[in-house]
Amino acid sequence: MKRASNGPDETEEIGYELGKVLKAGDVVALYGDLGAGKTTFVRGVARAIGVPARDVASASFMIIAEHDSTPPFFHIDLYRIEKEEDIDNTGIWDCIGKDSVAVVEWAEKLGTMAENFIRVRISDTGNNRREICVEGLDEKNRHHQ
């Protein structure tokens, strides 16, 4: 799926649309440059799961933010991780599982570990516009609620 966004509100709405089809056990790997709109996208996903958008901030300083929802929602931000081997010390693998939904910003730091996740790439195309590409979402096994 490839979508165009003309601003932060549309980026959040595209995140919301994805969030509506996520289920427990799903992990979304987010890719994009600094300022691309990753956290804005996460706000939309979180809102679809029942977490108020205002409760979602950049998790860069905490690395992992857990939100009370059903299923549990984890916002993971690997911006400050410098080496792939440091990932195991973050507790990320305790958050990713069959009972939760997790979104990982700066997923490129996971290397090949993210290959089986739903992958979202946000590209800045200029003038506050973004191209959002979603890969790995098996549409035939999912339905809107």
PDB file of N, CA and C in Angstrom, residues 6 11 29 38 63 87 93 129:
ATOM      1  N   ASN A   6      -0.554  15.018   2.830  1.00  0.00           N
ATOM      2  CA  ASN A   6      -0.320  16.437   2.590  1.00  0.00           C
ATOM      3  C   ASN A   6      -0.102  17.223   3.871  1.00  0.00           C
ATOM      4  N   THR A  11      -1.090  12.348   7.871  1.00  0.00           N
ATOM      5  CA  THR A  11      -0.150  11.305   8.296  1.00  0.00           C
ATOM      6  C   THR A  11      -0.720  10.554   9.488  1.00  0.00           C
ATOM      7  N   ALA A  29       7.329  -1.886  11.987  1.00  0.00           N
ATOM      8  CA  ALA A  29       8.668  -1.313  11.929  1.00  0.00           C
ATOM      9  C   ALA A  29       8.585  -0.030  11.114  1.00  0.00           C
ATOM     10  N   LYS A  38       7.252  10.123  11.856  1.00  0.00           N
ATOM     11  CA  LYS A  38       7.057   8.798  12.452  1.00  0.00           C
ATOM     12  C   LYS A  38       6.199   8.858  13.708  1.00  0.00           C
ATOM     13  N   ILE A  63      12.947   5.150  25.360  1.00  0.00           N
ATOM     14  CA  ILE A  63      13.097   4.018  24.458  1.00  0.00           C
ATOM     15  C   ILE A  63      11.792   3.240  24.333  1.00  0.00           C
ATOM     16  N   ILE A  87      20.527  -3.552  21.467  1.00  0.00           N
ATOM     17  CA  ILE A  87      19.071  -3.710  21.416  1.00  0.00           C
ATOM     18  C   ILE A  87      18.579  -4.704  22.465  1.00  0.00           C
ATOM     19  N   TRP A  93      12.372  -7.159  23.412  1.00  0.00           N
ATOM     20  CA  TRP A  93      11.838  -8.493  23.125  1.00  0.00           C
ATOM     21  C   TRP A  93      10.799  -8.912  24.153  1.00  0.00           C
ATOM     22  N   ARG A 129       4.763  17.408   2.528  1.00  0.00           N
ATOM     23  CA  ARG A 129       4.127  16.209   1.985  1.00  0.00           C
ATOM     24  C   ARG A 129       4.991  14.987   2.277  1.00  0.00           C
TER      25      ARG A 129
END
